[in-house]
Coordinates of C-alpha atoms in Angstrom, one line a residue:
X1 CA 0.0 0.0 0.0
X2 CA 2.4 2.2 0.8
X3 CA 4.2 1.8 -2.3
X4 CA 1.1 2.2 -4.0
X5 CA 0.5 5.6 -2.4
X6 CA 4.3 6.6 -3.1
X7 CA 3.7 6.1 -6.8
X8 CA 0.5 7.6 -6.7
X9 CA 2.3 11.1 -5.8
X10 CA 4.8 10.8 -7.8
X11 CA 2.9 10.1 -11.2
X12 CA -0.1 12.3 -10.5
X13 CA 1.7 15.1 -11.4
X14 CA 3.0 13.9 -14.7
X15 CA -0.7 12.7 -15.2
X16 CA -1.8 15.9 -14.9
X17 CA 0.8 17.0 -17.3
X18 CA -0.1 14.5 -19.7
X19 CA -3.8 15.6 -19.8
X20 CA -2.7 19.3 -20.4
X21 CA -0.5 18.8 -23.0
X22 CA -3.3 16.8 -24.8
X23 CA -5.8 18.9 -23.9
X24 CA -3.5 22.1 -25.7
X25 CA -2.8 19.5 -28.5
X26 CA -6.4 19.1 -29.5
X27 CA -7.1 23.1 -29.1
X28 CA -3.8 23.5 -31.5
X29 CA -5.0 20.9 -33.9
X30 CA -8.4 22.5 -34.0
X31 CA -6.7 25.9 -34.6
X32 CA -4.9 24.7 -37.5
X33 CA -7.7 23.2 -38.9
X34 CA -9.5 26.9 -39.1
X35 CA -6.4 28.5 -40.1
X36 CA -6.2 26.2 -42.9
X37 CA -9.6 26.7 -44.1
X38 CA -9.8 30.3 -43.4
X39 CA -6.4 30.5 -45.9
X40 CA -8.2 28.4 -48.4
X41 CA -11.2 30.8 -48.4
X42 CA -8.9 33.9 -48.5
X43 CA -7.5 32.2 -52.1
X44 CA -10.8 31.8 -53.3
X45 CA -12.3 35.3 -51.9
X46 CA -9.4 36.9 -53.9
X47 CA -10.5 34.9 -57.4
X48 CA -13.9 35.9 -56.8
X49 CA -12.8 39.6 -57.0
X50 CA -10.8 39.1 -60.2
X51 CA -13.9 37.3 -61.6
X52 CA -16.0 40.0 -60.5
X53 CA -13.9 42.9 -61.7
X54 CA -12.6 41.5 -64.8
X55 CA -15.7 40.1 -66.2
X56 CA -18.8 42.1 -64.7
X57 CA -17.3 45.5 -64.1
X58 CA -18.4 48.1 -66.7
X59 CA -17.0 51.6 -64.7
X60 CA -17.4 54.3 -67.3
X61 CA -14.2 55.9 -66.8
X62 CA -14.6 58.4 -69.6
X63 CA -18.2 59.3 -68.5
X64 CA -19.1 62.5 -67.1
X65 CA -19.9 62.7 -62.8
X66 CA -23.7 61.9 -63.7
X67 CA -23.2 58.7 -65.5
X68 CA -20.1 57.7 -63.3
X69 CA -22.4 58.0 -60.1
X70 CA -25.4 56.6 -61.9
X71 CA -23.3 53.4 -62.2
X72 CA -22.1 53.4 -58.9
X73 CA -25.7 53.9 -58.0
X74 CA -27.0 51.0 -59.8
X75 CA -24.9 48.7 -58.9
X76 CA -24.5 50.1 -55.1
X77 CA -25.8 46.6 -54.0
X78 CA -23.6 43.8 -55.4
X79 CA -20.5 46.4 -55.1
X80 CA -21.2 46.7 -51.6
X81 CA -21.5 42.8 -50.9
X82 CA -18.4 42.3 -53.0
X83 CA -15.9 44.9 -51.0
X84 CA -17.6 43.8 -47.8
X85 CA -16.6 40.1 -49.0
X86 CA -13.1 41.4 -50.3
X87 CA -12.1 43.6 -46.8
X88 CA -14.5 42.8 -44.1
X89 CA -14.9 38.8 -44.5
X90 CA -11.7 38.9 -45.4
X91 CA -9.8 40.4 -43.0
X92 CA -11.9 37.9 -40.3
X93 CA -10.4 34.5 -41.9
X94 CA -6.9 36.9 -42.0
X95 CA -7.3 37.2 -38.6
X96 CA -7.6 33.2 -37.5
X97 CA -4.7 32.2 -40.0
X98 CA -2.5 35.3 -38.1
X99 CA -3.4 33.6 -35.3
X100 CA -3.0 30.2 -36.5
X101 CA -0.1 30.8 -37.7
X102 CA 1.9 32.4 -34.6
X103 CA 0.6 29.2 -32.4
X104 CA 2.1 27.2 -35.2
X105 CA 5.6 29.0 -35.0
X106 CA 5.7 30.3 -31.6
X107 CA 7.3 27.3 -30.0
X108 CA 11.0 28.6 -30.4
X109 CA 12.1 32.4 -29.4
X110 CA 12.4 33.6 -33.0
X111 CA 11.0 37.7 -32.5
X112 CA 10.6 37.3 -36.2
X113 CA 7.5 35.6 -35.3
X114 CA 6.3 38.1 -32.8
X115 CA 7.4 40.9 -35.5
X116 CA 5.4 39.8 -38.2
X117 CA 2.5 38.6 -36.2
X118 CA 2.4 42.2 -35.1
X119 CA 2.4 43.4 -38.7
X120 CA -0.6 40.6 -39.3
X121 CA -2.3 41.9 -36.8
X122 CA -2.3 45.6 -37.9
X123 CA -3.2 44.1 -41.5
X124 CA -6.5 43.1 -40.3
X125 CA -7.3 46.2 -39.1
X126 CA -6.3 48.0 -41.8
X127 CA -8.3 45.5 -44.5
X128 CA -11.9 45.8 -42.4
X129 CA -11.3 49.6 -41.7
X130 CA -10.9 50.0 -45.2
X131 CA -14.1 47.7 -46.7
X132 CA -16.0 49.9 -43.8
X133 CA -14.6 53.0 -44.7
X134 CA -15.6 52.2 -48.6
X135 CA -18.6 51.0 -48.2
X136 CA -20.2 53.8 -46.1
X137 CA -18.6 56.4 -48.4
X138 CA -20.3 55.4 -51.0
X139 CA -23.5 55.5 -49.5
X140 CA -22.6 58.8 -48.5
X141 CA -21.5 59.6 -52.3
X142 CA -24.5 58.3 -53.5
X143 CA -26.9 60.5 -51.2
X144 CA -25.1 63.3 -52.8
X145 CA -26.0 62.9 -55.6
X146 CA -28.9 64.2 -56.7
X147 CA -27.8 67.6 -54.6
X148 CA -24.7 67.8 -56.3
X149 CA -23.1 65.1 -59.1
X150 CA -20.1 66.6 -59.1
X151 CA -19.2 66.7 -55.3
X152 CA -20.7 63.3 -55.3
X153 CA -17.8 61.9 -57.5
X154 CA -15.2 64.0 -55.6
X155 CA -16.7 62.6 -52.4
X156 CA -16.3 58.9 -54.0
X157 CA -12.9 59.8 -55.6
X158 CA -11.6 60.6 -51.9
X159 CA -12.9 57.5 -50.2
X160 CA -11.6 55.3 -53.0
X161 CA -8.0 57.0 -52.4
X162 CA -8.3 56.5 -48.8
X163 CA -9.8 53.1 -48.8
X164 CA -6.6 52.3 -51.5
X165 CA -4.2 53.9 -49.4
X166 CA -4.7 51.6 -46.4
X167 CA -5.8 48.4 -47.3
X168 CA -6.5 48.4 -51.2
X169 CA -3.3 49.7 -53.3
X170 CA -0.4 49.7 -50.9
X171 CA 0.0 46.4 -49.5
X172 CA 3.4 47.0 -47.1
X173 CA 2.1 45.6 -44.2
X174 CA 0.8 42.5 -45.9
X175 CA 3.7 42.0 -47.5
X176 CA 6.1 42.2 -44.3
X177 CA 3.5 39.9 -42.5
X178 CA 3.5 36.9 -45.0
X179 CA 8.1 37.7 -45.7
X180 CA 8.5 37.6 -41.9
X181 CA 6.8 34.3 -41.5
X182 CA 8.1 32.7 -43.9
X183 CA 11.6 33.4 -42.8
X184 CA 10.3 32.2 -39.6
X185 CA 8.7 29.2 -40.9
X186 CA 11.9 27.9 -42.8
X187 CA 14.2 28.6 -39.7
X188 CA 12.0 26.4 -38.1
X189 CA 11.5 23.9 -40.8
X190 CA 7.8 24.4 -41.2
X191 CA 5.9 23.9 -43.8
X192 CA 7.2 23.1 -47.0
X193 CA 10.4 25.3 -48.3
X194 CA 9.1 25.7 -51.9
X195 CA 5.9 27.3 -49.9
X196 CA 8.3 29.3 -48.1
X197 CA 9.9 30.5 -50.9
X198 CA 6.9 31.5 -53.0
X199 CA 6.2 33.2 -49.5
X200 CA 9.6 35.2 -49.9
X201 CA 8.1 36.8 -53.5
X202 CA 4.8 37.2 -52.3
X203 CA 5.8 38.9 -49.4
X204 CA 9.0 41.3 -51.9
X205 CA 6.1 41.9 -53.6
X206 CA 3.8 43.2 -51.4
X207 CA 6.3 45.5 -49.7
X208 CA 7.1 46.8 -53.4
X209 CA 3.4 47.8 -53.7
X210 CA 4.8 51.1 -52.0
X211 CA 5.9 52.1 -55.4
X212 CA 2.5 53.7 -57.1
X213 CA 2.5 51.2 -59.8
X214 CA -0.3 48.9 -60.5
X215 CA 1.7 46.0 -61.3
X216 CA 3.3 45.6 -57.9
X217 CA -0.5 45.4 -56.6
X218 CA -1.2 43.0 -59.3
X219 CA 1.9 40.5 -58.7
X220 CA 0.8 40.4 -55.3
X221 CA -2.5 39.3 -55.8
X222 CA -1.8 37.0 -58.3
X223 CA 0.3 35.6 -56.3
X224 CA -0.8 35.3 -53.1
X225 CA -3.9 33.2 -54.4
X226 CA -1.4 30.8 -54.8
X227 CA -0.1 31.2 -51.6
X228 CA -2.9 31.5 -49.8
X229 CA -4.5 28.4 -51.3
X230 CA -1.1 26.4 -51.0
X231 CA -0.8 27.1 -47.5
X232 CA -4.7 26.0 -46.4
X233 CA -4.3 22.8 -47.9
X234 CA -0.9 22.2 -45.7
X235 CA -2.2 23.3 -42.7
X236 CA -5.1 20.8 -43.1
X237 CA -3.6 18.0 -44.7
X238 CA 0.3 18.1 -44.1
X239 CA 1.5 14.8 -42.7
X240 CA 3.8 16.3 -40.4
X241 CA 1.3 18.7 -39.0
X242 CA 0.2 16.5 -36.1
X243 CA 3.8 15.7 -35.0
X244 CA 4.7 19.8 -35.1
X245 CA 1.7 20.6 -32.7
X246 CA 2.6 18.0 -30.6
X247 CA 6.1 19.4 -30.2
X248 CA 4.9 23.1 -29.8
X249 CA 2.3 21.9 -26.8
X250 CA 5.3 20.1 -25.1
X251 CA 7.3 22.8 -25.6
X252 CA 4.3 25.0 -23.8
X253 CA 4.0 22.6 -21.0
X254 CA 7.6 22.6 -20.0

């Protein structure tokens, strides 16, 4: 018995243990999961805005104020859903896989992590301020309207430069989030390195966005589809996933 009782103390503690780290393990696993999902969606809200914009958008550029915010007015509706899709949805799955992704990495001292997870973090913010910010300008714009066409479009032009400016056209933050990870992530050999390496361009390209030249803005896009997409499906489907969260919730428990 009393052997018993001395073996009792001494293991209940590592029982204890035990049951913690699994308890993390399954919270981590669950985490990834949503990161992974919330990085697929991201992939797929960004084609949906190229689809949308390339094939259904008719702006008249050339048009005078009237017809530019008669167009805007008409199609107040689906533009609306779509920015709020692009910006506000978005920057909520941008938020889990920030998250997701700093409890993926976090396990080691690297402040690269907490750097760019800081940087994710402001990128949210900035995204949904600016789908916000867009999308009740343009109510504003439209209101205007029949008071005044041409303050109306000078109303819109504003809000468009100020919804680009943050979260639309200059993509620095974005681009120093997703390069500071992935130098993370391959100094911790996560995730794939070919990932990490598109991540490396993504992210270069992102940062070069601060030139004003469409085609930075572009690249980016373009390629952080990929990116996006690639990563979802690692996160939910890498072999090695299971064996990394493990590793990171004994890491937390000791």
């Amino acid at each position: 018995m009393r052997g018993f009782a001395i073996f009792a103390h001494v293991s209940a503690p590592h029982i204890w243990k035990l049951a913690i780290q699994q308890t993390e393990f399954r919270q981590m696993k669950g985490l990834q999961k949503l990161a992974g999902i919330a990085a697929t969606f991201q992939g797929l809200i960004y084609i949906a805005a190229f689809v949308y914009f390339g094939a259904f958008w008719s702006y008249p550029v050339d048009g005078s104020p009237v017809e530019k915010m008669t167009y805007m007015a008409e199609n107040q509706l689906l533009f609306s859903m779509i920015y709020f899709l692009m910006y506000v949805v978005f920057g909520v799955f941008l938020a889990i896989l920030v998250i997701g992704m700093y409890e993926r990495l976090k396990h080691k001292v690297n402040p690269l992590i907490t750097i760019g997870s800081l940087f994710g973090g402001i990128w949210v913010g900035l995204v949904i301020a600016s789908g916000m910010i867009s999308n009740i300008g343009l109510d504003h714009a439209i209101n205007l309207m029949d008071a005044n066409p041409e303050k109306a479009l000078d109303m819109w032009i504003i809000v468009s430069v100020i919804t680009e400016s943050i979260g639309g056209g200059n993509e620095l933050v974005g681009g120093l989030w997703v390069l500071l990870i992935s130098v993370a992530a391959i100094q911790e050999g996560r995730l794939p390195r070919s990932l990490n390496y598109l991540g490396y361009f993504v992210g270069i390209a992102g940062i070069a966005t601060i030139y004003p030249d469409k085609l930075f803005t572009e690249i980016f896009g373009v390629s952080q589809i990929v990116w996006f997409i690639w990563l979802g499906i690692c996160l939910l489907t890498e072999e090695n996933a299971n064996k990394s969260i493990q590793q990171t919730a004994n890491a937390s428990a000791d």
